[in-house]
XYZ file of C-alpha atoms in Angstrom:
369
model
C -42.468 -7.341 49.895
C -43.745 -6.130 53.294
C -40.309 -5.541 54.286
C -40.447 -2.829 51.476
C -43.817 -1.882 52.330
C -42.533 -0.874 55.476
C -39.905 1.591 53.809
C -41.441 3.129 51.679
C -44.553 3.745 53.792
C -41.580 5.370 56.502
C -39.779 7.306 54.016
C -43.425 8.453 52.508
C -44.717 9.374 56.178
C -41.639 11.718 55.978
C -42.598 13.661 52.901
C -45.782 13.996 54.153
C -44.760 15.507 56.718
C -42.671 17.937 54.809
C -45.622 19.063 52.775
C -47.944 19.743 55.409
C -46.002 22.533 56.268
C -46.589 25.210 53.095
C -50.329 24.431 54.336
C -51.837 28.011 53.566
C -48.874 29.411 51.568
C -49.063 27.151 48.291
C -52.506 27.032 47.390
C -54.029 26.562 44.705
C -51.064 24.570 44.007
C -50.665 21.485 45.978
C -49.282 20.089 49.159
C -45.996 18.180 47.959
C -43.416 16.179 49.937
C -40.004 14.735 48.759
C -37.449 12.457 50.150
C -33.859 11.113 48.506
C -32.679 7.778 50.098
C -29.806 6.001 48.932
C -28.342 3.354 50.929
C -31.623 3.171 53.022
C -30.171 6.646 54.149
C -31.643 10.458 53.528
C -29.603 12.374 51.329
C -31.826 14.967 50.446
C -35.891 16.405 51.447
C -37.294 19.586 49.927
C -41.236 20.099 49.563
C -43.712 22.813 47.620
C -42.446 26.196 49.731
C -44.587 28.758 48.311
C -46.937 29.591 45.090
C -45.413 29.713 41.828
C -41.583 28.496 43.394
C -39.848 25.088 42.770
C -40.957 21.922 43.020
C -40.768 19.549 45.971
C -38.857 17.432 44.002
C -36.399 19.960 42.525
C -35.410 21.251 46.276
C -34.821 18.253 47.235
C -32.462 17.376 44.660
C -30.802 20.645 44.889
C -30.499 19.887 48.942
C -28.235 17.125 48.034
C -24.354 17.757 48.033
C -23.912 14.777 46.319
C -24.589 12.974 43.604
C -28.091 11.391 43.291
C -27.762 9.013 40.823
C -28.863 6.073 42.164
C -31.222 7.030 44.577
C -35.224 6.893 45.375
C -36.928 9.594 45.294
C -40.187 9.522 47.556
C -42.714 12.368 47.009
C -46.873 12.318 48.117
C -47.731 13.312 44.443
C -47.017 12.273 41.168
C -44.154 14.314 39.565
C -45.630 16.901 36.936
C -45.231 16.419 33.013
C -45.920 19.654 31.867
C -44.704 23.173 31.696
C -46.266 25.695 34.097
C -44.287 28.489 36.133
C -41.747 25.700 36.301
C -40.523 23.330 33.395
C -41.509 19.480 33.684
C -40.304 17.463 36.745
C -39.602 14.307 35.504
C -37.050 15.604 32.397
C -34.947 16.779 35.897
C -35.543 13.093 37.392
C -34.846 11.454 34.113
C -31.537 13.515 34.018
C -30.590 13.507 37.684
C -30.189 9.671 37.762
C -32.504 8.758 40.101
C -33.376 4.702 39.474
C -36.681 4.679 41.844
C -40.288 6.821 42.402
C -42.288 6.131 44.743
C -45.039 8.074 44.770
C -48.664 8.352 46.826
C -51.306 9.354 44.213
C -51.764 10.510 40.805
C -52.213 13.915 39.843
C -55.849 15.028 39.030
C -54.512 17.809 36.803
C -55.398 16.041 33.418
C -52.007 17.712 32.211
C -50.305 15.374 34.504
C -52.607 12.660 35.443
C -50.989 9.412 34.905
C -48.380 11.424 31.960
C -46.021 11.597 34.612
C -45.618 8.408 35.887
C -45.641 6.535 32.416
C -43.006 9.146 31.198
C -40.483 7.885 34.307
C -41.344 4.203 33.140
C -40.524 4.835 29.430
C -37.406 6.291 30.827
C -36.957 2.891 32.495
C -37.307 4.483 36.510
C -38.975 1.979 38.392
C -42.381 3.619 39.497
C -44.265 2.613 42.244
C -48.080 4.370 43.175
C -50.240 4.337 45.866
C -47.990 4.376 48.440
C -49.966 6.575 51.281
C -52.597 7.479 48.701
C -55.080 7.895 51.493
C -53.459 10.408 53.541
C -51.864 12.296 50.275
C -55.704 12.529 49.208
C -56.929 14.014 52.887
C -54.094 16.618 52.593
C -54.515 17.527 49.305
C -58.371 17.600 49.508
C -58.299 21.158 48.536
C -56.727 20.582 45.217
C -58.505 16.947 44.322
C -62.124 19.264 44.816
C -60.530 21.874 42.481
C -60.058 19.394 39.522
C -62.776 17.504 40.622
C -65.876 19.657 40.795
C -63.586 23.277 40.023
C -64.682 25.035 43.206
C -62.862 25.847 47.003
C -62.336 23.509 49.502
C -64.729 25.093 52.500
C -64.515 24.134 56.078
C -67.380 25.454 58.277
C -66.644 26.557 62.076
C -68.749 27.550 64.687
C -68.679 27.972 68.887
C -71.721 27.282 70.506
C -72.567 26.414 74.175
C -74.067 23.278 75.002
C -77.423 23.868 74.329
C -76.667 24.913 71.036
C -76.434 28.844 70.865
C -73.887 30.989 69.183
C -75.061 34.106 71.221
C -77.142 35.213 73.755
C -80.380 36.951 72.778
C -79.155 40.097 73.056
C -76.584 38.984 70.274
C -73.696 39.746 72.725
C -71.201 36.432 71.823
C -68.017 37.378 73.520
C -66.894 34.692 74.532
C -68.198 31.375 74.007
C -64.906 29.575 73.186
C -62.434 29.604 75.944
C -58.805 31.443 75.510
C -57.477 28.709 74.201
C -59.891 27.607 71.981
C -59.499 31.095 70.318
C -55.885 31.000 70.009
C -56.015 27.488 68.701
C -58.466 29.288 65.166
C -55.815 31.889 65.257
C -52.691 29.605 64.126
C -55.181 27.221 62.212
C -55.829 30.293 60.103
C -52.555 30.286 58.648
C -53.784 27.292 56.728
C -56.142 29.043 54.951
C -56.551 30.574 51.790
C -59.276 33.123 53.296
C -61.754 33.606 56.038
C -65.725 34.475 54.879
C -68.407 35.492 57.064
C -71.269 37.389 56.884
C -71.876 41.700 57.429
C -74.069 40.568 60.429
C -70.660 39.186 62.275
C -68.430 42.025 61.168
C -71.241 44.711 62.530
C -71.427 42.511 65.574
C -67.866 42.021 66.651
C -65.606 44.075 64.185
C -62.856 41.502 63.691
C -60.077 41.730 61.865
C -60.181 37.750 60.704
C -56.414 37.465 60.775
C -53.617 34.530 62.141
C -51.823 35.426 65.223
C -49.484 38.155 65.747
C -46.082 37.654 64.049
C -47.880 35.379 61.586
C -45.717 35.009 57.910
C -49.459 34.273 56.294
C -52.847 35.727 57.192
C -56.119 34.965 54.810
C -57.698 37.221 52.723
C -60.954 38.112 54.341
C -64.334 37.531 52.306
C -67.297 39.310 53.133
C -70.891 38.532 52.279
C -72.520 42.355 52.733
C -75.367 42.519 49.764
C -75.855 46.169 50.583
C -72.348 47.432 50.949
C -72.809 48.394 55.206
C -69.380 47.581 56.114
C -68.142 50.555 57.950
C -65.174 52.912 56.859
C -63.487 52.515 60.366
C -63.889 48.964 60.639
C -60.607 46.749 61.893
C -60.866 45.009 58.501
C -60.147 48.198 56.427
C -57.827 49.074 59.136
C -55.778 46.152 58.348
C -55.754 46.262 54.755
C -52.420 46.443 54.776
C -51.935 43.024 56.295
C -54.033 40.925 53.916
C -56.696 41.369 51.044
C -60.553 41.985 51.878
C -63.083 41.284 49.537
C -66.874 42.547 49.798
C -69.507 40.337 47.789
C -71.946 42.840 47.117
C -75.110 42.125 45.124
C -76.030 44.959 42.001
C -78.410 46.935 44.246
C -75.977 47.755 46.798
C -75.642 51.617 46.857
C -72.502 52.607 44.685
C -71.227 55.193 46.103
C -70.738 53.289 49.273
C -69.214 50.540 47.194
C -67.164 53.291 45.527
C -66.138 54.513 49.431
C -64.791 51.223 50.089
C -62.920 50.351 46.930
C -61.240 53.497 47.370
C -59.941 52.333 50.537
C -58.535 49.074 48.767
C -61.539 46.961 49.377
C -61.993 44.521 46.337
C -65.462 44.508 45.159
C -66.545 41.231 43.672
C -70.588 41.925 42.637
C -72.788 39.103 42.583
C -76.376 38.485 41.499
C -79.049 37.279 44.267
C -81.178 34.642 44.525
C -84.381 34.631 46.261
C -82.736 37.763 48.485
C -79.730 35.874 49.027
C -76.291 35.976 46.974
C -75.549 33.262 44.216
C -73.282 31.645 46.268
C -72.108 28.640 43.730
C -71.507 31.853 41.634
C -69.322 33.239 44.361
C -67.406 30.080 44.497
C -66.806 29.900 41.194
C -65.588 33.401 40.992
C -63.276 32.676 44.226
C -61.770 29.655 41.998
C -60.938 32.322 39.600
C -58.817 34.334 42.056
C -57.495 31.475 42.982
C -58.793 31.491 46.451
C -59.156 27.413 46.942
C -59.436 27.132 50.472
C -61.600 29.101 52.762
C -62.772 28.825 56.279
C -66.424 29.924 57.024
C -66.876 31.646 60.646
C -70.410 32.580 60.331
C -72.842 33.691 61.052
C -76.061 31.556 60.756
C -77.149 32.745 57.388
C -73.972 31.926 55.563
C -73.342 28.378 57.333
C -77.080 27.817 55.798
C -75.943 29.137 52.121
C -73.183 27.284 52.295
C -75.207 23.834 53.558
C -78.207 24.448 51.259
C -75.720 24.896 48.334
C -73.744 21.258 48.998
C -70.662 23.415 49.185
C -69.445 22.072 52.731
C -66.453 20.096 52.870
C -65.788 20.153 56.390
C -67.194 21.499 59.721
C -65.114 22.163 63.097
C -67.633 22.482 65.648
C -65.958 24.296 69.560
C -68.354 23.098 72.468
C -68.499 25.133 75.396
C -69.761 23.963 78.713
C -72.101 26.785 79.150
C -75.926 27.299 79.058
C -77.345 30.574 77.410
C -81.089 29.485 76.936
C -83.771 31.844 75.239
C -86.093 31.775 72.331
C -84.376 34.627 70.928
C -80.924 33.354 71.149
C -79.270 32.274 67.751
C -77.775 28.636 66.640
C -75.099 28.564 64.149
C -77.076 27.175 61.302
C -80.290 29.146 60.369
C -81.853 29.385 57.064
C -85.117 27.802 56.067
C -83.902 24.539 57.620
C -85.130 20.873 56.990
C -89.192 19.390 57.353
C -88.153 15.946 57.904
C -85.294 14.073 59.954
C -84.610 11.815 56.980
C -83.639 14.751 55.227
C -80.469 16.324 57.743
C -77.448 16.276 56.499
C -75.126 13.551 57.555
C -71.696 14.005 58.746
C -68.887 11.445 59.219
C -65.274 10.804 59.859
C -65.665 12.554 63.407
C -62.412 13.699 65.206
C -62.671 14.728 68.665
C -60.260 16.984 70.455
C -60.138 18.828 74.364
C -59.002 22.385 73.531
C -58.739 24.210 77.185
C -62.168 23.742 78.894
C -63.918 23.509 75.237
C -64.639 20.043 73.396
C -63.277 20.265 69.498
C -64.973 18.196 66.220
C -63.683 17.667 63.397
C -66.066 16.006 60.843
C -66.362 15.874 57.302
C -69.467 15.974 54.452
C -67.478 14.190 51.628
C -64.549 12.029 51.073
C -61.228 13.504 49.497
């Protein structure tokens, strides 16, 4: 049996690997790998290319020349049961001839969850699960949270220097990261399914919140502005053309700004305030809608601490530079009201640490996937 173990966990490794690489392009739909081996030899890998398009396991089948009956199929997700944009996966394994699943983890889609499987055993496929489950679950996080708790994945980043300062106190920010730091956020932004931060940054540094030059993907670009004070001529607007931006506003932001703005192809989303700050577990939700699963907070301060106060946090990356700014006045990346007690921070885990050019990178996560 470990001799098998060892297989299947190499031929799973594979489609993992496969998957990973429609990170950014597929959500909300999942990450999914797939692998044909007959006669301990590929014949055929295809994985989950883009939104709405074929199955991982239907390229892969259609990658093979020859026949596949016979063959294991190896894929990081359980094969779908039900009619979407694409009809049922396992009626084309069933009728391919494929003898052998082997899959990671179940689906948490209730249309699929554990259907899919038991319709390949009925059909007298061997099935095996669980293969990999762990890494299939950190990849997937995104889409476990969805039909877990139905809101986006969010990941948290922030640069700060060393003593713990996101600017100096005359707010001037450029640069904390080093060069390489800030080209490393430009291809991890691919991944995403948008970038939020807050007016305060935009009026600050005009960005335009995109993935590098040349870049097939770039995010859609969220922005928290309750009053509508984006400018006209920002780089965001300028860039329109190159991926969506949305403006949370809140129902007292003047309308004929907000009119401005949606003229220029801004998409409004209005949402109400709480306490003088937007609802933002009613932004989420309303990002699920649009289908927006997985976003990347860069700041500033205020939205890190909406984002922390609401349990919404998923993830944090964290670039250390070795610089000193000092000063009472200078921000840190997390403001808000902030905690009374040390018994009451919030706990990360699963740290990661990595040396991007002369910065220090961590990884961490809030939750489990």
């Amino acid at each position: 049996m470990s001799d098998d173990l060892e297989i299947h966990q190499k031929y799973i490794k594979r489609a993992l690997e496969l998957a990973a690489k429609a990170e950014g392009v597929v959500e909300p739909n999942p990450l999914v790998g797939a692998v044909l081996v007959k006669d301990d030899k590929i014949i055929g890998e295809g994985y989950h290319e883009y939104f709405g398009g074929p199955h991982a396991e239907i390229n892969a089948i259609e990658s093979v020349k020859e026949s596949v009956e016979g063959a294991t199929l190896y894929i990081t997700l359980e094969p779908c049961a039900h009619s979407g944009k694409t009809p049922p996966c396992v009626d084309v394994i069933i009728k391919s001839g494929i003898i052998k699943v082997v899959f990671s983890v179940r689906d948490p889609n209730p249309v699929t969850d554990g259907k899919g499987a038991a319709i390949l055993k009925k059909a007298n496929i061997e099935t095996i699960e669980g293969i990999g489950e762990k890494k299939s679950r950190r990849l997937n996080a995104p889409f476990f949270k969805l039909h877990k708790e139905g809101l986006p994945y969010f990941i948290g980043k922030w640069a700060m220097t060393l003593d713990g300062k996101i600017a100096a106190k005359t707010g001037d920010s450029k640069w904390i990261s080093s060069e390489d730091s800030r080209m490393f956020m430009h291809e991890f932004r691919q991944k995403m399914g948008a970038v939020m931060v807050g007016i305060n940054t935009v009026l600050a540094d005009d960005p335009r919140l995109l993935a590098r030059e040349g870049s097939k993907h770039h995010p859609k670009r969220i922005i928290l502005d309750s009053f509508a004070r984006m400018p006209l001529d920002s780089r965001l607007i300028e860039t329109i053309g190159q991926s969506e931006v949305y403006l949370v506003v809140s129902p007292s932001a003047p309308q004929e700004k907000v009119k401005q703005l949606y003229e220029l192809g801004v998409k409004i989303l209005e949402i109400e305030e709480i306490d003088g700050k937007i609802n933002f577990i009613k932004l989420a939700r309303n990002l699920t809608e649009k289908g927006i699963n997985k976003i990347l907070l860069e700041g500033g301060g205020e939205l890190l601490a909406s984002a922390f106060e609401s349990d919404l946090i998923d993830e944090t990356m964290v670039f250390v530079a070795p610089k000193i700014i000092g000063g009472k006045g200078a921000k840190c990346p997390v403001l808000g009201n902030g905690i009374e007690f040390m018994k009451d921070a919030i706990k990360l885990d699963g740290f990661q640490v990595k040396t991007i050019g002369d910065d220090i990178l961590l990884f961490s996560r809030m939750r489990q996937a």
